Every structure is written in C-alpha cells, then in structure tokens.
PDB file of C-alpha atoms in Angstrom:
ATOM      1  CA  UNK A   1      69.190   1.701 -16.524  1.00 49.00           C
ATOM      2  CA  UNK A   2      66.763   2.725 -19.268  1.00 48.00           C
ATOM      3  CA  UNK A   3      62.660   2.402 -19.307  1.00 51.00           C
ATOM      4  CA  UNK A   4      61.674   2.156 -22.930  1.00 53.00           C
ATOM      5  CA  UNK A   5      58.064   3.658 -23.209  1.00 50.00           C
ATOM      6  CA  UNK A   6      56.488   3.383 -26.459  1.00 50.00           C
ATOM      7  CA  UNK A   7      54.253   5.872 -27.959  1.00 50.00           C
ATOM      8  CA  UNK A   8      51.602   4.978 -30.279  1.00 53.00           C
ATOM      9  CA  UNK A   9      50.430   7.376 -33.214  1.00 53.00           C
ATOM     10  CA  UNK A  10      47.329   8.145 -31.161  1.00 51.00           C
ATOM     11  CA  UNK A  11      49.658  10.265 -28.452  1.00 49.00           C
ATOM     12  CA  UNK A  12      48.486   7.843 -25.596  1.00 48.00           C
ATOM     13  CA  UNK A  13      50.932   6.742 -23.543  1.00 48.00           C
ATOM     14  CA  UNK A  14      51.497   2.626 -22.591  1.00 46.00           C
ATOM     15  CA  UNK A  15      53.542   0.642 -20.896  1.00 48.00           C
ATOM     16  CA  UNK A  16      54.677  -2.763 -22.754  1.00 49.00           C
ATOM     17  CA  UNK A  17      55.990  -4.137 -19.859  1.00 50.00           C
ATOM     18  CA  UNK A  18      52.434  -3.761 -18.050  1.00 50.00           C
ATOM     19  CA  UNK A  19      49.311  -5.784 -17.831  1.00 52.00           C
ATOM     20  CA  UNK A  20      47.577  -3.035 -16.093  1.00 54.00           C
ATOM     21  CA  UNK A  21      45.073  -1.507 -18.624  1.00 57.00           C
ATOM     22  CA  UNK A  22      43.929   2.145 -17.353  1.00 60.00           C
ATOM     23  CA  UNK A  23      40.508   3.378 -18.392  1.00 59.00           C
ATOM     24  CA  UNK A  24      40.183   5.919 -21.308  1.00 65.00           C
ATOM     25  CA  UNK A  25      38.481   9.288 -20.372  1.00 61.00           C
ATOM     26  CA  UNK A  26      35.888   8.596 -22.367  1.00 59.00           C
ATOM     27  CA  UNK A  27      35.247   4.910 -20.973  1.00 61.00           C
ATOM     28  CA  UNK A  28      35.109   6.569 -17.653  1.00 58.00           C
ATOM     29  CA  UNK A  29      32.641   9.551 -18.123  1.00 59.00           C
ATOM     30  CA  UNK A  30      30.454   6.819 -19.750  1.00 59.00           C
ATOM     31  CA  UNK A  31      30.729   4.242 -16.803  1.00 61.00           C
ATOM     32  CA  UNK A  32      30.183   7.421 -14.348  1.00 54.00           C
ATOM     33  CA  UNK A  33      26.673   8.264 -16.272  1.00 56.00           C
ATOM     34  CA  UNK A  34      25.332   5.203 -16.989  1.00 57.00           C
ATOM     35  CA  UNK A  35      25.446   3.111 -13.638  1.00 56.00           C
ATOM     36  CA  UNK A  36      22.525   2.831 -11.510  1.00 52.00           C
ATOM     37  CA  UNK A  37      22.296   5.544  -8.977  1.00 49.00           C
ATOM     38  CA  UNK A  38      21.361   4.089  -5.385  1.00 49.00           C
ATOM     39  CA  UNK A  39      17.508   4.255  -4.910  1.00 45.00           C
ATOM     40  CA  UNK A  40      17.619   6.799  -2.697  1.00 42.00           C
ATOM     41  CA  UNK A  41      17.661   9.338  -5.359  1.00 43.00           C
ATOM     42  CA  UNK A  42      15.385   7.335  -7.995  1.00 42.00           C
ATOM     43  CA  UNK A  43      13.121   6.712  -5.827  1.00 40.00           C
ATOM     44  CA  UNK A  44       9.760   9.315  -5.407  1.00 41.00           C
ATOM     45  CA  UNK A  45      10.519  10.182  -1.896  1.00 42.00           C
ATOM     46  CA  UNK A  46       8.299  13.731  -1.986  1.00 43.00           C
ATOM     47  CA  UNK A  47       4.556  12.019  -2.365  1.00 43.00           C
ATOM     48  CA  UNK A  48       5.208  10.029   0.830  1.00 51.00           C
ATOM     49  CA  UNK A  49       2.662   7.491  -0.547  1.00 57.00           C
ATOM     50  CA  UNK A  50       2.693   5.497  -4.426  1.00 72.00           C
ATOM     51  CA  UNK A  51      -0.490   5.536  -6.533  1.00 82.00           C
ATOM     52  CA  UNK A  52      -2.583   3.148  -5.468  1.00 88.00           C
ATOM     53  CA  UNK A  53      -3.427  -0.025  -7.868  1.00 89.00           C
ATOM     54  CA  UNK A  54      -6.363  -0.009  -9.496  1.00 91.00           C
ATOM     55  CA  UNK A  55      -8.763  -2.859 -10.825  1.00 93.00           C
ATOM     56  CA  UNK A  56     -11.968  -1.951 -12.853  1.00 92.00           C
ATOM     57  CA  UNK A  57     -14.294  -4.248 -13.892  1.00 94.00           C
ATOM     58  CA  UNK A  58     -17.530  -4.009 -16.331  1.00 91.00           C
ATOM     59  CA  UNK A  59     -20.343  -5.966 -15.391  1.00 90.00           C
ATOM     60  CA  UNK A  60     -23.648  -5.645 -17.694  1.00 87.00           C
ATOM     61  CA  UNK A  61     -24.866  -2.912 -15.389  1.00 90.00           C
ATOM     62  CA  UNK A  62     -22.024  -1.350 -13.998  1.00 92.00           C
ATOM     63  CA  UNK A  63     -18.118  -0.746 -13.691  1.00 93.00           C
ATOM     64  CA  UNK A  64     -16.782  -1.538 -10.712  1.00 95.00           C
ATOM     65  CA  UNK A  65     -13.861   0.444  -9.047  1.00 94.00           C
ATOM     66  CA  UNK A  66     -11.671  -1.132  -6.790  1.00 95.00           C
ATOM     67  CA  UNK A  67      -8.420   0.721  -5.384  1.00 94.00           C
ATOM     68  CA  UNK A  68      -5.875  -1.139  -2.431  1.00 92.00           C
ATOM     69  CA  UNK A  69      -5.448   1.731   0.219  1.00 90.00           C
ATOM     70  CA  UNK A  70      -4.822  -0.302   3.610  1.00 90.00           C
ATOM     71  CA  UNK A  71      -4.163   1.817   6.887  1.00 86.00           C
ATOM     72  CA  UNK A  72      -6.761   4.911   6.036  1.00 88.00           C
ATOM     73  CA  UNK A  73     -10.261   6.098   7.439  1.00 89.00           C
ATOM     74  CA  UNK A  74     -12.589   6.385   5.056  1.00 89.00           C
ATOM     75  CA  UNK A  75     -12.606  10.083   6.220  1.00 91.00           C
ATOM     76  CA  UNK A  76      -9.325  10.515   4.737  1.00 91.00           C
ATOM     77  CA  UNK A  77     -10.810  10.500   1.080  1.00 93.00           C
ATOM     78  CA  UNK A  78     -11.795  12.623  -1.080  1.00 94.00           C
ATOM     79  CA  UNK A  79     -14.086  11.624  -3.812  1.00 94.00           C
ATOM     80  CA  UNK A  80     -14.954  14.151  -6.739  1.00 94.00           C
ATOM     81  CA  UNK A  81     -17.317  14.257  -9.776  1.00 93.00           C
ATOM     82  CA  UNK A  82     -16.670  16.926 -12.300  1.00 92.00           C
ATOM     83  CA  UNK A  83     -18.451  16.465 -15.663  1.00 88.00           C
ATOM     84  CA  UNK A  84     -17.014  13.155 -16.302  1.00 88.00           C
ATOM     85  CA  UNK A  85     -14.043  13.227 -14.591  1.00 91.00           C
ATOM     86  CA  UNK A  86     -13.441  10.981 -11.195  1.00 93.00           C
ATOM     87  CA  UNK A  87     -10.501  11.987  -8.976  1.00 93.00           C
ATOM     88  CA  UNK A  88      -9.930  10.054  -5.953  1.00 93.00           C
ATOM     89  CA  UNK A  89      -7.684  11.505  -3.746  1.00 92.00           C
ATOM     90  CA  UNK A  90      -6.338  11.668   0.089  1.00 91.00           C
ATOM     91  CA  UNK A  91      -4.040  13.120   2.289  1.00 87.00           C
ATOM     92  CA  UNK A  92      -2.727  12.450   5.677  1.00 84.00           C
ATOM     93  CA  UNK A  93      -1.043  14.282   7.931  1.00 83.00           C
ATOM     94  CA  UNK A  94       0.566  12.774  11.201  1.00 81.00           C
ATOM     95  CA  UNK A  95       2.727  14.198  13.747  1.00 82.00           C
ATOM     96  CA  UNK A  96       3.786  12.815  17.553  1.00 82.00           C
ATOM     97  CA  UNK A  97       5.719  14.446  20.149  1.00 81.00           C
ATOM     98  CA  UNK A  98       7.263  12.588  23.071  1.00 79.00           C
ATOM     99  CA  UNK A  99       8.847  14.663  25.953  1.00 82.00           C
ATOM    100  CA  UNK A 100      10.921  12.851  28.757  1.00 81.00           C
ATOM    101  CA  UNK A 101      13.322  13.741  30.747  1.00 80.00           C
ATOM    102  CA  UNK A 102      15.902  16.076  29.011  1.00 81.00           C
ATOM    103  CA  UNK A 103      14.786  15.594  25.152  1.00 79.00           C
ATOM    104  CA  UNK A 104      11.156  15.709  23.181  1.00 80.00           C
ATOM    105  CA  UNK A 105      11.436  13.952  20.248  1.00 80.00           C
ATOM    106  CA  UNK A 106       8.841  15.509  17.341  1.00 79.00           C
ATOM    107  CA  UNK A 107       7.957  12.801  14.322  1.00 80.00           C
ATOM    108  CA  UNK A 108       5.877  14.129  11.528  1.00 78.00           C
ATOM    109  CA  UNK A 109       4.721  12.452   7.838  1.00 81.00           C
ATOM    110  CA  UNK A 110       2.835  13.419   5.270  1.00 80.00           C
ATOM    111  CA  UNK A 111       1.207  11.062   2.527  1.00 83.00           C
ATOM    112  CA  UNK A 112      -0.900  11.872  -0.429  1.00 86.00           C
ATOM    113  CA  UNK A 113      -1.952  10.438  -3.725  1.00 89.00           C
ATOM    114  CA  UNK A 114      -4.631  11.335  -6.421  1.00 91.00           C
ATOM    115  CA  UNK A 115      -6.021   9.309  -9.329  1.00 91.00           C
ATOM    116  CA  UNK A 116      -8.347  10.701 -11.975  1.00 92.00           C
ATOM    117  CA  UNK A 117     -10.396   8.739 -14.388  1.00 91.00           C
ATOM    118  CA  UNK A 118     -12.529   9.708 -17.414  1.00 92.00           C
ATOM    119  CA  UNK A 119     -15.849   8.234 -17.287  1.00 91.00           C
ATOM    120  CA  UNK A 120     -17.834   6.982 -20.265  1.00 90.00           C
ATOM    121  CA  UNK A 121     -21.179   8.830 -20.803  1.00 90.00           C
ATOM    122  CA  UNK A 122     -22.489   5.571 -20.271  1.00 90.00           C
ATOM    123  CA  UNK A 123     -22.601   6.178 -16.515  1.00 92.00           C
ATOM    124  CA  UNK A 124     -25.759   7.657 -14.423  1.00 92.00           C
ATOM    125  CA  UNK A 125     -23.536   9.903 -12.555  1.00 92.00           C
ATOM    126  CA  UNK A 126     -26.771  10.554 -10.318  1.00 92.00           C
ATOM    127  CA  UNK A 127     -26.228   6.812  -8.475  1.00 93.00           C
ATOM    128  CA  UNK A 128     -22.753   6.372  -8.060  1.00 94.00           C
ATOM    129  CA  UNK A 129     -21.353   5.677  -4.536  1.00 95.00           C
ATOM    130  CA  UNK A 130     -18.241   4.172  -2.855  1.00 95.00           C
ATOM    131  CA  UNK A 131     -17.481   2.216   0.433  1.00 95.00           C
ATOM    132  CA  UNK A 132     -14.040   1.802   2.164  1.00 95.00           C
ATOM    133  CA  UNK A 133     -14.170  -1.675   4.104  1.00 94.00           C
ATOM    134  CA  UNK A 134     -10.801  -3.777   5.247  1.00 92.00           C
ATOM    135  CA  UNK A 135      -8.468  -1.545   3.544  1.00 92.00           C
ATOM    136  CA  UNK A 136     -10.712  -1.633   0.088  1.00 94.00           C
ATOM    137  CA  UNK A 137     -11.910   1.507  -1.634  1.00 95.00           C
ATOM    138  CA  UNK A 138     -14.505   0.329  -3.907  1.00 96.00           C
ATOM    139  CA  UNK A 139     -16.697   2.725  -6.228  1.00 95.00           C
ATOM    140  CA  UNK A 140     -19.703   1.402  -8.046  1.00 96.00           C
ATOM    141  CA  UNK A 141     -20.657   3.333 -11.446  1.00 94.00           C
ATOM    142  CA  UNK A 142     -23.905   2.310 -12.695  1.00 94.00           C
ATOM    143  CA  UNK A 143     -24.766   2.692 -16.312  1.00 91.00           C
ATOM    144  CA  UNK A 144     -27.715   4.525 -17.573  1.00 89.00           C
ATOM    145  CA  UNK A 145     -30.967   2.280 -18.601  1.00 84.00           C
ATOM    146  CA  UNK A 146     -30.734   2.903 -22.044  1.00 80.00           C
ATOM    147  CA  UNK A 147     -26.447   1.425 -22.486  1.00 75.00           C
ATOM    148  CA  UNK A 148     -27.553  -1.531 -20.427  1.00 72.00           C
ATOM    149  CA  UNK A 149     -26.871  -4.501 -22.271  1.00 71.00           C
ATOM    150  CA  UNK A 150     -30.936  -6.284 -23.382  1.00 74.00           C
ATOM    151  CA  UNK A 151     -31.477 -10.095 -23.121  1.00 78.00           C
ATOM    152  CA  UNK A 152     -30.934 -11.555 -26.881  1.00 84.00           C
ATOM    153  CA  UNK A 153     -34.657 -12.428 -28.172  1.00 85.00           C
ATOM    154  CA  UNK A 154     -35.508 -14.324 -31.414  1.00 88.00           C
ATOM    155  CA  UNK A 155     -37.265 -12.427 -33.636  1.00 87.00           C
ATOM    156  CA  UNK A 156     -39.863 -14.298 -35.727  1.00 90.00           C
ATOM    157  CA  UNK A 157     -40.051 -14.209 -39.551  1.00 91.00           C
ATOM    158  CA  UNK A 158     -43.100 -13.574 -40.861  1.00 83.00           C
TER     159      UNK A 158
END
C-alpha cells in the first residue's frame, strides 16, 4: 500500500486526499497579533478611577465648568490656579480590616484622576469658585468687564 504525497514547487507539503487545510506560519503569527486581547490587559487598571467627563459652557459672562464625579466629598478635591492653567484633581485612599474568628481580612483601593485646562485671558481669575453638590463638580469662571459681550445699540447718522 502506497500514500502518494505531492509536493508543490513552493516545498510545502499537502495532502490531495485531504480537506483539512492547516494554517501557514505566517497566517498564524498574524492571527496571534492581531486578535483582541481580553480587557483585562487593555484596560487602565493602575489609575483606579477614568477621567471624569467634562461639559463647558460659555455664557455672555462666564464659562461654566461642569465635571460628573459621584461618590466623593468635596474635601477630596483639589482645585489649582497657576497662571492660566486649571488642574482639578483628587485622590482617595480607602482601606478596611475585618478580624473574626481565625482570619482578618484587609481591603484597600486607591483612585485618582487629574484634568488640566488652559484658560483664556478672558477670565478674572480673582472671582472664580467651584461647588460640589449631588455628585456635580461645577466651577464658574467669570470673564473680565472689559471681554464681556455689550448690548448692540444703533448708532445715529448724523
């Protein structure tokens, strides 16, 4: 009993007799580096906490800052002017420790974020202030007299 195996000019080696078709090295590196890895290891798991989202809005005498940071004492912030920049940031540490009976469990976390912003020189750095109130970190920036926007007026022609 004989297997005939033919052998192509490449040098590969097939099987006529088989449906089976058997990845090429190169088809397999590729699949091996281009699937999705499982989040676990794309995800940011060292800042314990995303950026927050941020909304700004301009009103004719101000921008207003709004950031979503639910769960925190207004305590935990830390708001900083220098020159024009604005960072915003926090960090938390927590840690528990429950002891009964033969084992003391210890549970600790750590969260942190920071934002910076540029500020126009429109702003009157001298009057800005910020609130926390139901999970809501909002900053008020108040332009300076002379940006505000003036009423339209008609000018006569003489």
């Amino acid at each position: 009993m004989s297997n005939l195996v033919n052998v192509p000019k490449s040098g590969g080696l097939s099987n006529t007799n088989s449906n089976i078709s058997f990845p090429t090295w190169s088809s397999w590196i590729d699949e091996m580096f281009n699937r999705e890895l499982p989040s676990v290891f794309t995800s940011n798991f060292n800042t314990g906490m995303s950026s927050p989202k941020v909304n700004i809005k301009e009103t004719e005498d101000a921008f207003e800052v709004e950031m979503a940071v639910p769960g925190l004492n207004k305590s935990d912030f830390k708001i900083d002017l220098d020159n024009d920049t604005l960072s915003i940031s926090t960090e938390v540490k927590e840690e528990k420790e429950h002891t009964e009976e033969n084992y003391t469990r210890r549970e600790f976390g750590y969260s942190s974020f920071k934002r910076v912003f540029t500020l126009p020189e429109s702003i009157n750095e001298d009057h800005i202030n910020a609130k926390y109130e139901n999970g809501i970190l909002n900053i008020h920036l108040p332009k300076k007299e002379e940006v505000k926007q003036k009423p339209v007026r008609s000018i006569e022609i003489s």
